mmCIF file of C-alpha atoms and ligand atoms in Angstrom:
data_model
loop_
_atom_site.group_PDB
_atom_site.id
_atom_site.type_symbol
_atom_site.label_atom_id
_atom_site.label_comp_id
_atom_site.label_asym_id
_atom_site.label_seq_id
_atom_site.Cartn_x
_atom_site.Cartn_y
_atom_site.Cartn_z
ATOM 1 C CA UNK P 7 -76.471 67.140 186.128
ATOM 2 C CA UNK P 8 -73.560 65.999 184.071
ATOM 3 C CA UNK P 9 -70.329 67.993 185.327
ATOM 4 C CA UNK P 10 -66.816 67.140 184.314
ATOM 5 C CA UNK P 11 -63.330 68.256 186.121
ATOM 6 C CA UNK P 12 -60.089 67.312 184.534
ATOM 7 C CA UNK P 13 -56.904 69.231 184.801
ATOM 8 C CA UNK P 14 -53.214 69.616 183.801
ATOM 9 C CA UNK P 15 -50.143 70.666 185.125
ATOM 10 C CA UNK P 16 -48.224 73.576 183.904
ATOM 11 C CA UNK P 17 -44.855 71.670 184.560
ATOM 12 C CA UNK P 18 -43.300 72.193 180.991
ATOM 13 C CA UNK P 19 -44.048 71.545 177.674
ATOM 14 C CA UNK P 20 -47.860 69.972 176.407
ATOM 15 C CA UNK P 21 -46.696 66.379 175.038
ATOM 16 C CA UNK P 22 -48.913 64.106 172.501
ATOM 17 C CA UNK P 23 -49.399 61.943 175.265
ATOM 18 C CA UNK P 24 -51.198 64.865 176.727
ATOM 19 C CA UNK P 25 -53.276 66.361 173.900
ATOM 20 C CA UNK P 26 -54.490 62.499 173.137
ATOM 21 C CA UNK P 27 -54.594 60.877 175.766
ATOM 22 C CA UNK P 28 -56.820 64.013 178.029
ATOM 23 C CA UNK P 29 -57.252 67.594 176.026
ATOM 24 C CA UNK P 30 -58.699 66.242 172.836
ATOM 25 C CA UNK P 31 -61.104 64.314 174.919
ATOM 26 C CA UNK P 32 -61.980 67.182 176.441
ATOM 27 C CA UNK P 33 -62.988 68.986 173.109
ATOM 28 C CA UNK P 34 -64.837 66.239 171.959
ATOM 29 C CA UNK P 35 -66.898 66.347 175.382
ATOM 30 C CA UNK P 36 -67.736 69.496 176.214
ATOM 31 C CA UNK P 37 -71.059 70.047 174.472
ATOM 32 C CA UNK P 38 -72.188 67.020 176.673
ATOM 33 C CA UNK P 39 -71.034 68.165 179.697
ATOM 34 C CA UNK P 40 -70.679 71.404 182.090
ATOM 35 C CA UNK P 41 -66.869 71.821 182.455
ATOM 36 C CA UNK P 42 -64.122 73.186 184.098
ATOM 37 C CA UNK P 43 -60.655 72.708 183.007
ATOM 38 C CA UNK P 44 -58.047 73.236 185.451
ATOM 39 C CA UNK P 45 -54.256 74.530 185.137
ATOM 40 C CA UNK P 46 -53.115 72.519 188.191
ATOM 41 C CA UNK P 47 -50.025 75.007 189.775
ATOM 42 C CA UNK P 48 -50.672 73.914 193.325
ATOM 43 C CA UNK P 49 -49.572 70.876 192.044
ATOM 44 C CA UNK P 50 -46.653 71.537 189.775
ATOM 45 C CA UNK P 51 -45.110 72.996 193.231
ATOM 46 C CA UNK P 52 -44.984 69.431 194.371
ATOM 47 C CA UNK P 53 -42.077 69.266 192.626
ATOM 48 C CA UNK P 54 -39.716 72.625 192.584
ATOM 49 C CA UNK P 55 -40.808 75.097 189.941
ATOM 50 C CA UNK P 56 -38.734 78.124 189.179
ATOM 51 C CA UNK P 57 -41.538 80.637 189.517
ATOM 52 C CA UNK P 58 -41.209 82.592 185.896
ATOM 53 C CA UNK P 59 -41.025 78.924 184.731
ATOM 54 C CA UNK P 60 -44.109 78.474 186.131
ATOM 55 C CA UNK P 61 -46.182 81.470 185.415
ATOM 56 C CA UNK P 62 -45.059 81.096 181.901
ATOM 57 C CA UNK P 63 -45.678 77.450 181.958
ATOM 58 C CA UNK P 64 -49.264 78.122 183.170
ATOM 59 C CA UNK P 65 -49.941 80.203 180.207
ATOM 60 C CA UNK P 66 -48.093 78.079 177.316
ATOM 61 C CA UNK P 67 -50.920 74.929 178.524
ATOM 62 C CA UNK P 68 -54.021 77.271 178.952
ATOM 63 C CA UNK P 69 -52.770 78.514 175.563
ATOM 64 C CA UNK P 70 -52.734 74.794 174.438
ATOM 65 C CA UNK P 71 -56.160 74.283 175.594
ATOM 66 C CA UNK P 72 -57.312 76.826 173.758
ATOM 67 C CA UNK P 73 -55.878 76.540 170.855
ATOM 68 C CA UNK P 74 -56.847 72.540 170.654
ATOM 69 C CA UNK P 75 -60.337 73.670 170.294
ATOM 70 C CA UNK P 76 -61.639 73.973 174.638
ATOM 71 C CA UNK P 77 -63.845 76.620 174.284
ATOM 72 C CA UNK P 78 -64.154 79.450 177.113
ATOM 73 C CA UNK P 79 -67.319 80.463 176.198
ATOM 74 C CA UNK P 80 -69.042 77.657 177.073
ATOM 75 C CA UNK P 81 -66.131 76.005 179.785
ATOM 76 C CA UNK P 82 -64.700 76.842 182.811
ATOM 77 C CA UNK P 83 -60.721 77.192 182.072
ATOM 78 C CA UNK P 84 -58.937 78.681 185.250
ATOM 79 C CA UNK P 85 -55.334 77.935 187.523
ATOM 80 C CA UNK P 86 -55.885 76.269 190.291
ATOM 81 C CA UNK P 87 -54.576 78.591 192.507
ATOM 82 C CA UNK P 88 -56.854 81.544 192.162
ATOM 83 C CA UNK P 89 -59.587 79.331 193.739
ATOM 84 C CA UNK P 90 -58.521 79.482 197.425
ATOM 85 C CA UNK P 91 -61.142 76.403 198.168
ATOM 86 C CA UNK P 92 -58.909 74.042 196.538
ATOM 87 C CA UNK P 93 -55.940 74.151 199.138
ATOM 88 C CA UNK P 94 -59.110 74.569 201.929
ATOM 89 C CA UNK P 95 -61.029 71.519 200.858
ATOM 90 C CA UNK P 96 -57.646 69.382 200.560
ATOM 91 C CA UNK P 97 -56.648 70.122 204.285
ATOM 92 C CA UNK P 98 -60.307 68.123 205.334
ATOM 93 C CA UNK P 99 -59.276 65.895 202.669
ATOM 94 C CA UNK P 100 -56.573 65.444 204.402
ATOM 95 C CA UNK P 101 -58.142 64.145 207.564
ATOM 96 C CA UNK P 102 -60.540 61.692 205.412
ATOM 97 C CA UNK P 103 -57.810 59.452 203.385
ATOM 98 C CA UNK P 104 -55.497 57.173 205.543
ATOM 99 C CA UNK P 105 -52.027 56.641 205.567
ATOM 100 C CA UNK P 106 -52.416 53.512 203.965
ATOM 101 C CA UNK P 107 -54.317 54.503 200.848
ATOM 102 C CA UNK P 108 -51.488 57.007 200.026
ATOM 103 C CA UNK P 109 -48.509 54.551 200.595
ATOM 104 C CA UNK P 110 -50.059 52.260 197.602
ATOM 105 C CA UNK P 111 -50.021 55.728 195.226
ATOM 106 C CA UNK P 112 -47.274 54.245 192.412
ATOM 107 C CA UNK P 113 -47.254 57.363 190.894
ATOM 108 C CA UNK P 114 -45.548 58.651 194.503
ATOM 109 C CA UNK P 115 -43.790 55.661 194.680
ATOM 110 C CA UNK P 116 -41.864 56.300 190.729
ATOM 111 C CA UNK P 117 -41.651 60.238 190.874
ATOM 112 C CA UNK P 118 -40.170 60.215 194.630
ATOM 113 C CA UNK P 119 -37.908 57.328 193.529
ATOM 114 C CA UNK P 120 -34.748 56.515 196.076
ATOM 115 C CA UNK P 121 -34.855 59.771 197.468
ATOM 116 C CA UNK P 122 -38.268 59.080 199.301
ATOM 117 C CA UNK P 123 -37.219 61.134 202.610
ATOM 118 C CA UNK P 124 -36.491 64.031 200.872
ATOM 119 C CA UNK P 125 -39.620 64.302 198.610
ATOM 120 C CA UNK P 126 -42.049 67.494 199.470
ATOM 121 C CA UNK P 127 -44.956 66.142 201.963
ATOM 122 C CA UNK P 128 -47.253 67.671 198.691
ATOM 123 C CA UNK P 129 -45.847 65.334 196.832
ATOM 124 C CA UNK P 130 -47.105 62.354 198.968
ATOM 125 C CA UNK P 131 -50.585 64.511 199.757
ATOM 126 C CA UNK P 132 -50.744 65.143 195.569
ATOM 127 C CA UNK P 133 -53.099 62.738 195.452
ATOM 128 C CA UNK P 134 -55.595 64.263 198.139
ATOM 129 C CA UNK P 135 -55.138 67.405 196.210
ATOM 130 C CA UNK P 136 -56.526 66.294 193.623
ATOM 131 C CA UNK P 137 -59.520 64.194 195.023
ATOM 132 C CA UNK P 138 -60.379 68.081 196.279
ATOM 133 C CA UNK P 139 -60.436 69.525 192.939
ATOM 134 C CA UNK P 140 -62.593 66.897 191.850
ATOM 135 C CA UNK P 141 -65.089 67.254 194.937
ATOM 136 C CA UNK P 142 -65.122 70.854 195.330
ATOM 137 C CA UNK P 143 -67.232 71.075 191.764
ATOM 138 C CA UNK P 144 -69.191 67.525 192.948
ATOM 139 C CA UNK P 145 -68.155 66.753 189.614
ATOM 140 C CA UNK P 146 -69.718 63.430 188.147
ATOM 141 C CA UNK P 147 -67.186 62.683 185.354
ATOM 142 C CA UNK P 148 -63.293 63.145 184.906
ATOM 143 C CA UNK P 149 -61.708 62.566 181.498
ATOM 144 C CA UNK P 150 -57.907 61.339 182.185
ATOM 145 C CA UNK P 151 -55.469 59.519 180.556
ATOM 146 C CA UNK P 152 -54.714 55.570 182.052
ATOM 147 C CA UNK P 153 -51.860 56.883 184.194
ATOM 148 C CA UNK P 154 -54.511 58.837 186.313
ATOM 149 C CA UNK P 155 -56.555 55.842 186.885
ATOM 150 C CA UNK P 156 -54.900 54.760 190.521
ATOM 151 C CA UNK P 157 -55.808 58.672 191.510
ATOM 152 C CA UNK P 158 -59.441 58.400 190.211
ATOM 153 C CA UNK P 159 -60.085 55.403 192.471
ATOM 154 C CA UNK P 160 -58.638 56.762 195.672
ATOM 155 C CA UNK P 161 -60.919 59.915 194.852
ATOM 156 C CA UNK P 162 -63.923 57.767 194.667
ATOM 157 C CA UNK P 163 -63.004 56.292 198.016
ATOM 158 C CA UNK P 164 -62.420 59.299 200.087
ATOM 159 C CA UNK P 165 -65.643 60.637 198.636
ATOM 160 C CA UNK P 166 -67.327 57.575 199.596
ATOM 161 C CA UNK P 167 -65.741 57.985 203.112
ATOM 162 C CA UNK P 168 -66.311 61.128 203.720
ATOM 163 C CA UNK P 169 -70.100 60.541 203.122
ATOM 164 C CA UNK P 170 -69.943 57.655 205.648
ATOM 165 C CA UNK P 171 -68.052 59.103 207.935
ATOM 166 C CA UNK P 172 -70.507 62.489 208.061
ATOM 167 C CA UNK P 173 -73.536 60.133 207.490
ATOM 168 C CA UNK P 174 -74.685 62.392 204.272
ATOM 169 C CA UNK P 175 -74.776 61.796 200.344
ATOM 170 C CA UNK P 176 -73.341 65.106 199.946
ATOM 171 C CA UNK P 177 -70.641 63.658 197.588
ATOM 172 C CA UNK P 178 -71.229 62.419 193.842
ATOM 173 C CA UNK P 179 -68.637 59.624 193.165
ATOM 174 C CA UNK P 180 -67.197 60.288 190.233
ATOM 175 C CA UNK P 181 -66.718 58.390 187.642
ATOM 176 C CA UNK P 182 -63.558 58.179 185.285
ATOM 177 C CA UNK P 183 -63.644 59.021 181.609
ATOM 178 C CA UNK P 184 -60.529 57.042 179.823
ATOM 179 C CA UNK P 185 -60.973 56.887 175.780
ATOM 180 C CA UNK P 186 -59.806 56.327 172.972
ATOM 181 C CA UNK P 187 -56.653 54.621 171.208
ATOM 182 C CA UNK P 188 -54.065 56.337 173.223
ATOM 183 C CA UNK P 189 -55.518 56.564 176.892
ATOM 184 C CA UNK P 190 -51.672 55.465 176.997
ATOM 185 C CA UNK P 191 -49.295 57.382 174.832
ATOM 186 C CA UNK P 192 -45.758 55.178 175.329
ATOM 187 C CA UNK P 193 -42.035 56.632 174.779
ATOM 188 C CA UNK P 194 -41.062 56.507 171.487
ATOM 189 C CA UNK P 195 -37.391 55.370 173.080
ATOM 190 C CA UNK P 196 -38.827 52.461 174.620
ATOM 191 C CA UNK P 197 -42.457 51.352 173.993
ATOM 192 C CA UNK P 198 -43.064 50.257 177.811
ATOM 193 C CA UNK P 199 -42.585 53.712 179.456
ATOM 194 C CA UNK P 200 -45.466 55.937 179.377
ATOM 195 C CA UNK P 201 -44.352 59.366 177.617
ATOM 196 C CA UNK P 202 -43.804 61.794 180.214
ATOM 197 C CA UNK P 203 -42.769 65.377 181.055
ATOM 198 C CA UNK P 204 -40.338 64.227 183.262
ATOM 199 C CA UNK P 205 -38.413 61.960 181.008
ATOM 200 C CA UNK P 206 -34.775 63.139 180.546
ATOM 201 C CA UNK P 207 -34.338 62.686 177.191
ATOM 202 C CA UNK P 208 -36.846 64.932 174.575
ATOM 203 C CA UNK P 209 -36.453 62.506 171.941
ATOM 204 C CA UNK P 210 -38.866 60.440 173.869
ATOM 205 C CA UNK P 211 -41.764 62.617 173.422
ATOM 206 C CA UNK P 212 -43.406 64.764 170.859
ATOM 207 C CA UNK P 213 -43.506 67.982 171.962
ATOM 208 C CA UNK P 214 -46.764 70.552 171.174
ATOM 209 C CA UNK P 215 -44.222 73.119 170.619
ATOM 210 C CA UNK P 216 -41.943 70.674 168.340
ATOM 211 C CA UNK P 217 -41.396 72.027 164.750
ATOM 212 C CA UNK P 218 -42.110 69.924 161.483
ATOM 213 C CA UNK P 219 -39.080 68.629 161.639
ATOM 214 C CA UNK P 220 -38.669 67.907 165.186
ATOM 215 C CA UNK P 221 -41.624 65.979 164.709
ATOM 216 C CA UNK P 222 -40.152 64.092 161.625
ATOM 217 C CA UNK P 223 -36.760 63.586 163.012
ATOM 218 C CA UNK P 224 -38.448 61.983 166.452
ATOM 219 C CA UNK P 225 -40.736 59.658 164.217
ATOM 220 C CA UNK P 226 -38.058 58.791 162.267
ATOM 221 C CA UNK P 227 -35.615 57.592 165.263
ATOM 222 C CA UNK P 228 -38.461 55.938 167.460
ATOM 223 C CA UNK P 229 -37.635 52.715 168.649
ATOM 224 C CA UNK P 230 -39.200 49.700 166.506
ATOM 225 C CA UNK P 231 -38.420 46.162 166.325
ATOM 226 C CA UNK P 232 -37.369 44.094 162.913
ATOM 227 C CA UNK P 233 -40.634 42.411 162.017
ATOM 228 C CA UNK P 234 -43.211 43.738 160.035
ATOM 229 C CA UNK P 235 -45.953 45.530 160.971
ATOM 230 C CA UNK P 236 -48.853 43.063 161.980
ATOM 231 C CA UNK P 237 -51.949 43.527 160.765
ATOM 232 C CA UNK P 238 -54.321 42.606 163.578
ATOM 233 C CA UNK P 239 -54.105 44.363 167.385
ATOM 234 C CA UNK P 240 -53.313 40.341 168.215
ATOM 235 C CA UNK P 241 -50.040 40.801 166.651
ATOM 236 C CA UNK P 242 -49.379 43.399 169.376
ATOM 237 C CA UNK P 243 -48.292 40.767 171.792
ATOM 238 C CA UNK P 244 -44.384 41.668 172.507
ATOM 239 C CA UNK P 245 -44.241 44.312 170.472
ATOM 240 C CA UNK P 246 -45.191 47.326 172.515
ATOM 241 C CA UNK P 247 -43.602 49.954 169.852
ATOM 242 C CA UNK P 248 -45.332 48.561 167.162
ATOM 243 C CA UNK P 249 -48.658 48.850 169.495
ATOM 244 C CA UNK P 250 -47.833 52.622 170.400
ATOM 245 C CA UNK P 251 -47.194 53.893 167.225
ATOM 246 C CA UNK P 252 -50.277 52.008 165.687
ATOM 247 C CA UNK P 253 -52.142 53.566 168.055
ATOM 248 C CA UNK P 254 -50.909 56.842 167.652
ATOM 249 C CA UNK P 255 -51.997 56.546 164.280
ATOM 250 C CA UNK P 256 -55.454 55.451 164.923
ATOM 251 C CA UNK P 257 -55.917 57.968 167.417
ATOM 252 C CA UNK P 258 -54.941 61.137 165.083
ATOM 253 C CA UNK P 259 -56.776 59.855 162.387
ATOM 254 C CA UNK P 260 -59.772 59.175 164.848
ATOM 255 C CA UNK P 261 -59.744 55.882 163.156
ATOM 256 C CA UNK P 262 -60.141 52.382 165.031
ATOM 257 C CA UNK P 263 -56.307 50.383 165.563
ATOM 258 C CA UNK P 264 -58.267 47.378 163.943
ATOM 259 C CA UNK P 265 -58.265 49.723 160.971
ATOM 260 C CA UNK P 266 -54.678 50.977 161.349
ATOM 261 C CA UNK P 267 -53.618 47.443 161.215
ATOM 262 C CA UNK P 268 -55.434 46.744 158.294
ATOM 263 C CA UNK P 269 -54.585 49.678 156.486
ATOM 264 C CA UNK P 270 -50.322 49.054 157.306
ATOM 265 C CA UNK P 271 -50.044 45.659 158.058
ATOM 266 C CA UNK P 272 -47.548 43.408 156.577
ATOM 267 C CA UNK P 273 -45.475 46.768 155.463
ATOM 268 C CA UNK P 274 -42.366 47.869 157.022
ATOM 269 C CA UNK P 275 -41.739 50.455 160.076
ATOM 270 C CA UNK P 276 -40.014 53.027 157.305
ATOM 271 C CA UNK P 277 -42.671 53.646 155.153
ATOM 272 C CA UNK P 278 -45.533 53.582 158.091
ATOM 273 C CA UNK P 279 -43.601 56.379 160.130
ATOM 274 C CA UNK P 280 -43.498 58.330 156.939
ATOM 275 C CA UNK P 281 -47.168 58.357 157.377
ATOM 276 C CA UNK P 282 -47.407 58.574 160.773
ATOM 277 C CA UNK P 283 -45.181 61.591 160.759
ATOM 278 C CA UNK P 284 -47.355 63.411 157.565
ATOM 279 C CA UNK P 285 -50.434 63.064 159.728
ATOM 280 C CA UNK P 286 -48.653 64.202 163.472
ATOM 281 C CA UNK P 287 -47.323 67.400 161.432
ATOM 282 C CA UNK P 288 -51.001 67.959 159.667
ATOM 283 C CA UNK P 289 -52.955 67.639 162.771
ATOM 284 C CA UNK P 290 -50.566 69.615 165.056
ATOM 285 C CA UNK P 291 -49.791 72.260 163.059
ATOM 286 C CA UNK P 292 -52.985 74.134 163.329
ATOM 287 C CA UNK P 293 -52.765 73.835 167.012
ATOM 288 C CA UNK P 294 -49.405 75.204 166.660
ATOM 289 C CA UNK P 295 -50.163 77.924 164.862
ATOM 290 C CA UNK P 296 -52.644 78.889 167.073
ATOM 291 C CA UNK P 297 -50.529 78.297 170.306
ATOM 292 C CA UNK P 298 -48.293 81.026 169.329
ATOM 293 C CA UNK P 299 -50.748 83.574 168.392
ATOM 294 C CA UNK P 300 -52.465 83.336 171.590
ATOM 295 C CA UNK P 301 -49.048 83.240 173.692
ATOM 296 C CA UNK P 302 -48.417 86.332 171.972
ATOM 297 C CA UNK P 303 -51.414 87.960 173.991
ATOM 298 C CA UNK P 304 -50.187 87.019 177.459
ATOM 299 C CA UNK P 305 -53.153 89.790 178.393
ATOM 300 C CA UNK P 306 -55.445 87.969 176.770
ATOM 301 C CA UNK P 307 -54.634 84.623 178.147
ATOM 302 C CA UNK P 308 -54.629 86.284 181.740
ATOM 303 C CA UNK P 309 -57.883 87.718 181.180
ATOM 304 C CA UNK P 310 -59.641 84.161 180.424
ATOM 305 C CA UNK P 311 -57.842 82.275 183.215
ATOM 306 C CA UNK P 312 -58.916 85.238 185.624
ATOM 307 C CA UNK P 313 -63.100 85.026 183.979
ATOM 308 C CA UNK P 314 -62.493 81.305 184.452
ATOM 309 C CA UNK P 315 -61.457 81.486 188.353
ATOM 310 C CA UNK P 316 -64.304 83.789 189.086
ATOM 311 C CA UNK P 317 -67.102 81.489 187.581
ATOM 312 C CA UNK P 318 -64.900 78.525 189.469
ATOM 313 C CA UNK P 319 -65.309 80.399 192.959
ATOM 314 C CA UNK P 320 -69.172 80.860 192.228
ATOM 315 C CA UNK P 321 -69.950 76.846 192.312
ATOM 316 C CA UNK P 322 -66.740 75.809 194.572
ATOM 317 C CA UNK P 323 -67.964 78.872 197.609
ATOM 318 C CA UNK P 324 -70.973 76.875 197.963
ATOM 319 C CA UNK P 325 -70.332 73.505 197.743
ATOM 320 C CA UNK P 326 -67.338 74.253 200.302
ATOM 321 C CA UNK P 327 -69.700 75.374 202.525
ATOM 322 C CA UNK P 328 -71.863 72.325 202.689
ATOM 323 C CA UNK P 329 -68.783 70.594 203.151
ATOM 324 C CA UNK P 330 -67.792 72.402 206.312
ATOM 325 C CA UNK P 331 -71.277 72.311 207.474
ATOM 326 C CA UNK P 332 -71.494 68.677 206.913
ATOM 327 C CA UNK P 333 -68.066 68.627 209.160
ATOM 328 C CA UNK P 334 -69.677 70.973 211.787
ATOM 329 C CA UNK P 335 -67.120 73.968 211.299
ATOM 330 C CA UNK P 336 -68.671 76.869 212.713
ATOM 331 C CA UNK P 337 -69.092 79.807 211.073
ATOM 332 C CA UNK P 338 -71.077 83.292 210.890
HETATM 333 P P1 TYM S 420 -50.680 65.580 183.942
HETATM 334 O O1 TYM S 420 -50.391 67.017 183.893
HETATM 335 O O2 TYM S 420 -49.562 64.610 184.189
HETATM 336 O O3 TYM S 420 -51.363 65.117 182.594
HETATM 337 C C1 TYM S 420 -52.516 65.770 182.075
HETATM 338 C C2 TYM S 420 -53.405 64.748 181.396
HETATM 339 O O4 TYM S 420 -52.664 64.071 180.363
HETATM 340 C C3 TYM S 420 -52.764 62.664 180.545
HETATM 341 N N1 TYM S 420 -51.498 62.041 180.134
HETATM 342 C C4 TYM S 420 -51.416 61.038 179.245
HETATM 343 N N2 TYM S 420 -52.365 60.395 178.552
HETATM 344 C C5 TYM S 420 -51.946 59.422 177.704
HETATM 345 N N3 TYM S 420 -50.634 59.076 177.550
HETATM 346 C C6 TYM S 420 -49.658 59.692 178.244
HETATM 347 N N4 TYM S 420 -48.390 59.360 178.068
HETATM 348 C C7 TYM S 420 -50.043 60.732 179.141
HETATM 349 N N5 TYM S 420 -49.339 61.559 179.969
HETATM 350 C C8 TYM S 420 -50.256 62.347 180.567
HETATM 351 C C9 TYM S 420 -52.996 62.480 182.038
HETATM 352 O O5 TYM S 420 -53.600 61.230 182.314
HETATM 353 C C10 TYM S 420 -53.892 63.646 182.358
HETATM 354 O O6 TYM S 420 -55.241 63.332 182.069
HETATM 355 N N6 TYM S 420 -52.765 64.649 188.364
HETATM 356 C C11 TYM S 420 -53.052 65.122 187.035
HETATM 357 C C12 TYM S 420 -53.636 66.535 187.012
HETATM 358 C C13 TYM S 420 -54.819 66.729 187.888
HETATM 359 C C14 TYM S 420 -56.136 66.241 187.655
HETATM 360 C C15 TYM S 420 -56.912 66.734 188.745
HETATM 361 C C16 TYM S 420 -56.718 65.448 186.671
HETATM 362 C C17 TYM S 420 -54.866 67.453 189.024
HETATM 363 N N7 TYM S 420 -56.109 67.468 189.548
HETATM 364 C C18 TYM S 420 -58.268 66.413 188.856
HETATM 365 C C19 TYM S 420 -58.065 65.142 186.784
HETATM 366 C C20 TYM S 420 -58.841 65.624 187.875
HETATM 367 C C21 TYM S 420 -51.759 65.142 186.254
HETATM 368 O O7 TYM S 420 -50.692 65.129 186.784
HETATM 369 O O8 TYM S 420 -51.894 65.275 184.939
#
C-alpha cells in the first residue's frame, strides 16, 4: 500500500513557496495515494508561538488546504497535536538518531543562528519529530518541497536503524516526493534565499492572504537583473531571479520552464511580470475566495481537523504498538 504523510506548520501566513512547492502537490496526488495531511503545532512551538496566534494560525492553513482543493472526504487532514502518539513515538525516536546526525541538520544550524545556546532543545530534536510523524503512519511517500530534503534523509536513516537495531522490517523507508518547477520557490528580494515565513521583510514573499494588488505591487518590485530574459533554462546560469520567476511561471501555468523560456525569452522583465502577476492573481484568487469563506466557519474547520485526528489515532494506535513491542515495552 501506497500511503503518503506530508505536513505544514501553522507558524503564520501560507506563502507561494508553500502552496507550490508542497500543497498543490498534494492535490494533484491524492487520488493515488492514502493520505494524511498534517497541521504540524508541536512543531511551530519549537519556536515561541503566542497561543491565539497559534490556534488561529492552525485554522487559517487547514483552511488553505482546503480551499486549494485537499479533499477531507477522501484524506486524512488533522493537527498534530490531537494525536498523542506523535510526541510518544518521537521520545523512542529520540533514543534511535545520534548526536551526530542532528548536528549536520542546516536547517537547525540557519534558524538557531548565533544564538545556538539559547535555542529550545525542540528545536534541535525538530527533526526527530518529524521522522515520527512520518513513521507512526509507516508511510511510503512524503511530498515536500527541496528545503525538506536534508529531513527526509535523516528519516530514512533512523527508520533504517531502528529496524537494525530491533532486528525487524517493521519500518517502510520512505521515500521523498519533490516535483515540479518550484520544489524551490526563491525570495523575490534576492533570488538565492529560499522564500520563507521567517523572512523579515513581506515583500519577499507572496502571501495566500495577499490582495490583487499586494500581489501586483510585490511582482512588480521583485528583484531582476538588466539583461533580457533568456530563452533557454541554460541561460539561467547567474541569474537566479530570472530562474525563480520563470519558474514561478511555469509552475502556475503547469507548463514546462523550457516552455516559459520559449514563450518570454528575449523580452524584458516589465512586460513578463505583467504576466506573471495576471496569472498569480487568476490562480490565487479562487483559493482566496475560498480561504475566507471557510475561516468564517471556525466550527466547521474544527469539526474536520477533530474527524481527521480520530481516523489519524485509528492507524497511528496500532502501529505505535508494534513499535513498543518491537522495543520490548511492557504493557497490559
Ligand atoms: P513548512 O511548514 O516550512 O513548509 C511546508 C511545506 O512547504 C514547502 N516549502 C517550500 N517549497 C518550495 N519553496 C519554498 N520556498 C518553500 N517553503 C516551504 C516545504 O518544503 C514543506 O513541504 N518540517 C516541515 C513540516 C513537517 C513535515 C513533517 C513535512 C513536519 N513533519 C513530516 C513532511 C513530513 C516544515 O517545516 O514545513
Amino acid at each position: 500500500m501506497k500511503r503518503i504523510f506530508s505536513g505544514v506548520q501553522p507558524t503564520g501566513n501560507l506563502h507561494l513557496g508553500n502552496y507550490l512547492g508542497a500543497i498543490r502537490n498534494w492535490v494533484h496526488l491524492q487520488d493515488d495515494y492514502d493520505c494524511l495531511f498534517c497541521i504540524v503545532d508541536l512543531h511551530a512551538i519549537t519556536v515561541w508561538q503566542d497561543p491565539a496566534g497559534l490556534s488561529a494560525n492552525t485554522r487559517e492553513v487547514t483552511a488553505g488546504l482546503l480551499a486549494a482543493g485537499v479533499d477531507p472526504a477522501d484524506n486524512i487532514i488533522f493537527n498534530q497535536s490531537q494525536v498523542s502518539g506523535h510526541a510518544e513515538l518521537a521520545w523512542i525516536v529520540n533514543c534511535v538518531a545520534r548526536l551526530g546526525w542532528l548536528n549536520r541538520m542546516t536547517q537547525f544550524k540557519e534558524k538557531a543562528g548565533k544564538h545556538k545556546e539559547n535555542a529550545s532543545v525542540g528545536l534541535y530534536a525538530y527533526p526527530n519529530l518529524m521522522a515520527a510523524d512520518i513513521l507512526l503512519y509507516k508511510a511510503t511517500h512524503v511530498p515536500v518541497g527541496e528545503d525538506q530534503k536534508q529531513h527526509l534523509e535523516l528519516a530514512r536513516d533512523i527508520a533504517q536503524k531502528f529496524n537494525n537495531d530491533y532486528k525487524t522490517d517493521l519500518l517502510p523507508i520512505p521515500e521523498p516526493l519533490i516535483l515540479g518547477a518550484a520544489a524551490r520557490v526563491m525570495s523575490l528580494r534576492d533570488g538565492t534565499k529560499k522564500m520563507s515565513k521567517s523572512d523579515p521583510s513581506d515583500q519577499s514573499r507572496i502571501n495566500m492572504t495577499d490582495s490583487a494588488e499586494d500581489i501586483a505591487r510585490k511582482i512588480r518590485k521583485a528583484k531582476t537583473d538588466p539583461d533580457n530574459l533568456p530563452d533557454s533554462p541554460e541561460g539561467f546560469e547567474g541569474r537566479p531571479e530570472a530562474a525563480n520567476l520563470m519558474g514561478v511561471y511555469a509552475a502556475l501555468s503547469e507548463s514546462s520552464i523550457k516552455d516559459v523560456c520559449a514563450q518570454f525569452g528575449g523580452g524584458q522583465f516589465s512586460g513578463f511580470k505583467q504576466a506573471l502577476s495576471d496569472l498569480a492573481v487568476a490562480k490565487l484568487a479562487p483559493i482566496q475566495d475560498e480561504m475566507r469563506r471557510l475561516m468564517a466557519d471556525p466550527a466547521h474547520v474544527d469539526g474536520i481537523l477533530s474527524d481527521g485526528a480520530e481516523k489519524a489515532r485509528a492507524i497511528a494506535e496500532p502501529i505505535l504498538k508494534e513499535i513498543q513491542d518491537a522495543a520490548g515495552f511492557l504493557r497490559a
